[in-house]
Amino acid sequence: MAENQEEPSDTQTGEEQPENAEESEEKKKELEKLPPFEIVGGERFPAFFFKFQFRNVEYSSGRNKTFLCYVVETQGKESGSFRGYLEDEHAAAHAEDAFFNNILPTCDPNLRYNVTWYVSSSPCVPCADRIAQILQKNKNLRLSILVSRLFMWEEPEMQAALKKLKTSGCKLKIMKPQDFEYIWQNFAEQEEGEAKAFEPWEDIQENFLYYEEKLSEVLH
């Protein structure tokens, strides 16, 4: 299979392109037209988002946002569980950041947390670094991340960040077909309130094996 590449934004690479005054002014006008940054969340998202954003394709053209489904289980005096999803808009922040900023900003030292994420793409370098720091700080937090696709997995910085995640105790895995079915049943909003059976796409197993092999190469 061909190698997967996702083009990083300027903010991810840190590279600045030379601009003349006219181009700079034009860029400023374009930025002013953008709506405010927003993190969208809830319990379920439209099924067509799942079919496009979570598809484990080699080339992720047009998939420029992250969908993160989460399940949080707590054990202790206040045992319980809750779930939902987050999606990010534009490049100002990412869904991974939003989870720790809005959903689980602190961890009660008297509780144990088991958190599972189902994410459309693996974390970028800054998000992976922050996740590792949070896990190292909160020993009562266990995080498993299942991803549909690997983001820029060939880049040395990205490989180092994924290895750091593993070292911090994060369980990073590639989604199997049954994981996609779980998301479909529990997070995708069915049309007209009628639950429909999950229909796997033609290359779902092949692409799972491809990404599983690449992740294994990175982590070992």
CSV table of C-alpha atoms in Angstrom, one decimal:
chain,number,residue,atom,x,y,z
A,1,MET,CA,0.0,0.0,0.0
A,2,ALA,CA,1.2,3.5,-0.6
A,3,GLU,CA,2.5,5.5,2.3
A,4,ASN,CA,0.1,7.8,4.2
A,5,GLN,CA,0.9,11.5,4.4
A,6,GLU,CA,-1.2,14.3,5.8
A,7,GLU,CA,0.0,17.8,5.0
A,8,PRO,CA,0.7,19.8,8.2
A,9,SER,CA,-0.5,23.3,8.6
A,10,ASP,CA,2.0,26.1,9.1
A,11,THR,CA,1.1,26.1,12.8
A,12,GLN,CA,2.1,22.5,13.1
A,13,THR,CA,5.4,22.7,11.2
A,14,GLY,CA,6.4,26.0,12.7
A,15,GLU,CA,7.6,27.2,9.3
A,16,GLU,CA,6.9,30.8,8.3
A,17,GLN,CA,6.6,31.6,4.6
A,18,PRO,CA,7.8,35.0,3.4
A,19,GLU,CA,5.0,37.5,2.7
A,20,ASN,CA,5.0,40.9,1.1
A,21,ALA,CA,2.8,43.7,2.5
A,22,GLU,CA,0.0,43.0,0.0
A,23,GLU,CA,-0.2,39.3,0.8
A,24,SER,CA,0.0,40.0,4.5
A,25,GLU,CA,-3.0,42.4,4.3
A,26,GLU,CA,-5.0,39.9,2.3
A,27,LYS,CA,-4.3,37.1,4.7
A,28,LYS,CA,-5.4,39.4,7.6
A,29,LYS,CA,-8.7,40.1,5.8
A,30,GLU,CA,-9.3,36.3,5.3
A,31,LEU,CA,-8.6,35.6,9.0
A,32,GLU,CA,-11.1,38.3,10.0
A,33,LYS,CA,-13.8,36.5,8.0
A,34,LEU,CA,-13.4,33.3,9.9
A,35,PRO,CA,-16.0,32.6,12.6
A,36,PRO,CA,-14.7,32.3,16.2
A,37,PHE,CA,-12.9,29.1,17.2
A,38,GLU,CA,-15.4,26.6,18.6
A,39,ILE,CA,-15.2,23.1,20.1
A,40,VAL,CA,-18.3,21.2,19.2
A,41,GLY,CA,-19.5,18.4,21.6
A,42,GLY,CA,-22.4,16.3,22.6
A,43,GLU,CA,-23.5,12.7,22.9
A,44,ARG,CA,-24.0,11.8,19.2
A,45,PHE,CA,-22.9,13.3,15.8
A,46,PRO,CA,-24.6,12.9,12.4
A,47,ALA,CA,-23.9,9.6,10.7
A,48,PHE,CA,-22.4,11.1,7.6
A,49,PHE,CA,-19.6,12.6,9.7
A,50,PHE,CA,-18.7,9.1,10.9
A,51,LYS,CA,-18.7,7.7,7.3
A,52,PHE,CA,-16.3,10.4,6.2
A,53,GLN,CA,-14.2,11.4,9.2
A,54,PHE,CA,-13.6,8.0,10.7
A,55,ARG,CA,-12.9,6.1,7.5
A,56,ASN,CA,-9.4,4.5,7.8
A,57,VAL,CA,-8.2,5.6,4.4
A,58,GLU,CA,-4.5,5.9,3.4
A,59,TYR,CA,-4.9,9.5,2.1
A,60,SER,CA,-7.0,11.8,4.4
A,61,SER,CA,-7.6,14.6,2.0
A,62,GLY,CA,-10.3,16.9,3.2
A,63,ARG,CA,-10.3,15.5,6.7
A,64,ASN,CA,-8.9,18.5,8.4
A,65,LYS,CA,-10.6,18.2,11.8
A,66,THR,CA,-10.5,15.7,14.6
A,67,PHE,CA,-13.4,13.7,16.0
A,68,LEU,CA,-12.9,12.3,19.5
A,69,CYS,CA,-15.4,10.0,21.1
A,70,TYR,CA,-14.7,9.4,24.8
A,71,VAL,CA,-15.8,7.0,27.5
A,72,VAL,CA,-14.9,7.9,31.1
A,73,GLU,CA,-15.2,5.4,34.0
A,74,THR,CA,-14.5,6.3,37.6
A,75,GLN,CA,-13.9,3.9,40.5
A,76,GLY,CA,-13.9,4.9,44.1
A,77,LYS,CA,-16.4,6.6,46.4
A,78,GLU,CA,-18.1,8.1,43.4
A,79,SER,CA,-18.0,5.4,40.8
A,80,GLY,CA,-19.8,6.0,37.5
A,81,SER,CA,-19.3,6.5,33.8
A,82,PHE,CA,-20.2,9.0,31.1
A,83,ARG,CA,-19.4,9.5,27.4
A,84,GLY,CA,-19.7,11.9,24.6
A,85,TYR,CA,-17.7,13.3,21.7
A,86,LEU,CA,-15.7,16.4,20.7
A,87,GLU,CA,-14.8,17.9,17.3
A,88,ASP,CA,-12.5,20.8,16.7
A,89,GLU,CA,-13.0,23.6,14.3
A,90,HIS,CA,-10.1,25.5,12.6
A,91,ALA,CA,-6.6,25.1,13.9
A,92,ALA,CA,-6.7,27.2,17.1
A,93,ALA,CA,-7.0,24.2,19.4
A,94,HIS,CA,-7.5,20.5,19.2
A,95,ALA,CA,-10.1,18.0,20.5
A,96,GLU,CA,-7.5,16.3,22.7
A,97,ASP,CA,-6.8,19.7,24.4
A,98,ALA,CA,-10.5,20.3,24.7
A,99,PHE,CA,-11.0,17.0,26.6
A,100,PHE,CA,-8.6,17.9,29.3
A,101,ASN,CA,-9.7,21.6,29.4
A,102,ASN,CA,-13.4,21.0,29.4
A,103,ILE,CA,-14.3,17.3,30.1
A,104,LEU,CA,-11.7,16.2,32.6
A,105,PRO,CA,-9.7,19.3,33.7
A,106,THR,CA,-8.7,17.7,37.0
A,107,CYS,CA,-8.4,14.3,38.5
A,108,ASP,CA,-9.7,13.6,42.0
A,109,PRO,CA,-6.9,11.8,43.8
A,110,ASN,CA,-9.5,9.6,45.6
A,111,LEU,CA,-10.8,8.2,42.3
A,112,ARG,CA,-9.3,6.0,39.6
A,113,TYR,CA,-10.1,7.0,36.0
A,114,ASN,CA,-10.3,4.6,33.1
A,115,VAL,CA,-10.6,6.7,29.9
A,116,THR,CA,-11.0,5.4,26.4
A,117,TRP,CA,-10.8,7.6,23.3
A,118,TYR,CA,-11.9,6.7,19.8
A,119,VAL,CA,-10.3,9.2,17.6
A,120,SER,CA,-10.4,9.8,13.8
A,121,SER,CA,-6.6,10.4,13.7
A,122,SER,CA,-3.7,10.0,16.1
A,123,PRO,CA,-2.6,13.1,18.1
A,124,CYS,CA,-0.2,15.7,16.7
A,125,VAL,CA,3.1,16.3,18.4
A,126,PRO,CA,2.0,19.0,20.8
A,127,CYS,CA,-1.1,17.1,21.8
A,128,ALA,CA,0.9,13.9,22.3
A,129,ASP,CA,3.3,15.7,24.5
A,130,ARG,CA,0.5,17.2,26.7
A,131,ILE,CA,-1.2,13.9,27.0
A,132,ALA,CA,2.1,12.3,28.2
A,133,GLN,CA,2.6,15.0,30.7
A,134,ILE,CA,-0.9,14.6,32.1
A,135,LEU,CA,-0.5,10.9,32.5
A,136,GLN,CA,2.8,11.3,34.2
A,137,LYS,CA,1.3,13.8,36.6
A,138,ASN,CA,-1.9,11.8,37.4
A,139,LYS,CA,-1.0,8.2,38.2
A,140,ASN,CA,-4.7,7.4,38.9
A,141,LEU,CA,-5.5,8.0,35.2
A,142,ARG,CA,-5.4,5.3,32.6
A,143,LEU,CA,-5.9,6.3,29.0
A,144,SER,CA,-6.4,4.1,26.0
A,145,ILE,CA,-6.5,5.7,22.5
A,146,LEU,CA,-7.9,3.9,19.5
A,147,VAL,CA,-7.3,5.7,16.3
A,148,SER,CA,-8.6,5.3,12.8
A,149,ARG,CA,-5.6,6.7,11.0
A,150,LEU,CA,-2.0,7.6,11.9
A,151,PHE,CA,-1.1,11.3,11.5
A,152,MET,CA,2.2,12.0,9.8
A,153,TRP,CA,3.6,8.8,11.2
A,154,GLU,CA,6.8,9.0,9.0
A,155,GLU,CA,8.0,12.2,10.6
A,156,PRO,CA,10.8,11.6,13.3
A,157,GLU,CA,9.2,14.1,15.7
A,158,MET,CA,5.9,12.3,15.4
A,159,GLN,CA,7.4,8.9,16.0
A,160,ALA,CA,9.2,10.2,19.1
A,161,ALA,CA,5.9,11.7,20.4
A,162,LEU,CA,4.1,8.4,19.9
A,163,LYS,CA,6.8,6.5,21.7
A,164,LYS,CA,6.6,9.1,24.5
A,165,LEU,CA,2.9,8.3,24.8
A,166,LYS,CA,3.6,4.6,25.2
A,167,THR,CA,6.3,5.3,27.8
A,168,SER,CA,3.8,7.4,29.8
A,169,GLY,CA,1.5,4.5,30.0
A,170,CYS,CA,-1.0,5.3,27.2
A,171,LYS,CA,-2.3,2.3,25.3
A,172,LEU,CA,-2.3,3.4,21.7
A,173,LYS,CA,-4.0,1.1,19.2
A,174,ILE,CA,-5.4,1.1,15.7
A,175,MET,CA,-9.2,0.6,15.4
A,176,LYS,CA,-10.4,-2.8,14.4
A,177,PRO,CA,-13.6,-3.2,12.3
A,178,GLN,CA,-15.5,-4.0,15.5
A,179,ASP,CA,-14.3,-0.7,17.0
A,180,PHE,CA,-15.8,1.2,14.1
A,181,GLU,CA,-19.0,-0.7,14.7
A,182,TYR,CA,-19.0,0.3,18.4
A,183,ILE,CA,-18.7,4.0,17.4
A,184,TRP,CA,-21.5,3.6,14.9
A,185,GLN,CA,-23.8,2.1,17.5
A,186,ASN,CA,-22.9,4.4,20.4
A,187,PHE,CA,-21.9,7.8,19.0
A,188,ALA,CA,-23.4,8.1,15.5
A,189,GLU,CA,-26.9,9.6,15.3
A,190,GLN,CA,-29.1,7.3,13.2
A,191,GLU,CA,-31.4,8.9,10.7
A,192,GLU,CA,-35.0,9.3,11.7
A,193,GLY,CA,-34.3,7.6,15.0
A,194,GLU,CA,-34.0,4.2,13.4
A,195,ALA,CA,-30.9,2.2,14.3
A,196,LYS,CA,-29.3,0.8,11.2
A,197,ALA,CA,-26.7,-2.0,11.1
A,198,PHE,CA,-23.1,-1.0,10.6
A,199,GLU,CA,-21.9,-1.5,7.0
A,200,PRO,CA,-18.1,-1.9,6.8
A,201,TRP,CA,-16.4,-0.4,3.8
A,202,GLU,CA,-14.6,-2.6,1.3
A,203,ASP,CA,-11.0,-2.0,2.5
A,204,ILE,CA,-11.6,-1.6,6.3
A,205,GLN,CA,-9.7,-4.8,7.3
A,206,GLU,CA,-6.9,-4.2,4.8
A,207,ASN,CA,-6.4,-0.6,6.0
A,208,PHE,CA,-6.5,-1.7,9.7
A,209,LEU,CA,-3.7,-4.2,9.1
A,210,TYR,CA,-1.7,-1.6,7.2
A,211,TYR,CA,-1.9,1.0,10.0
A,212,GLU,CA,-1.4,-1.7,12.7
A,213,GLU,CA,1.9,-2.7,11.0
A,214,LYS,CA,3.0,1.0,10.7
A,215,LEU,CA,2.2,1.6,14.4
A,216,SER,CA,4.1,-1.5,15.5
A,217,GLU,CA,7.1,-0.3,13.5
A,218,VAL,CA,7.0,3.1,15.2
A,219,LEU,CA,6.6,1.8,18.7
A,220,HIS,CA,9.2,-1.0,18.6
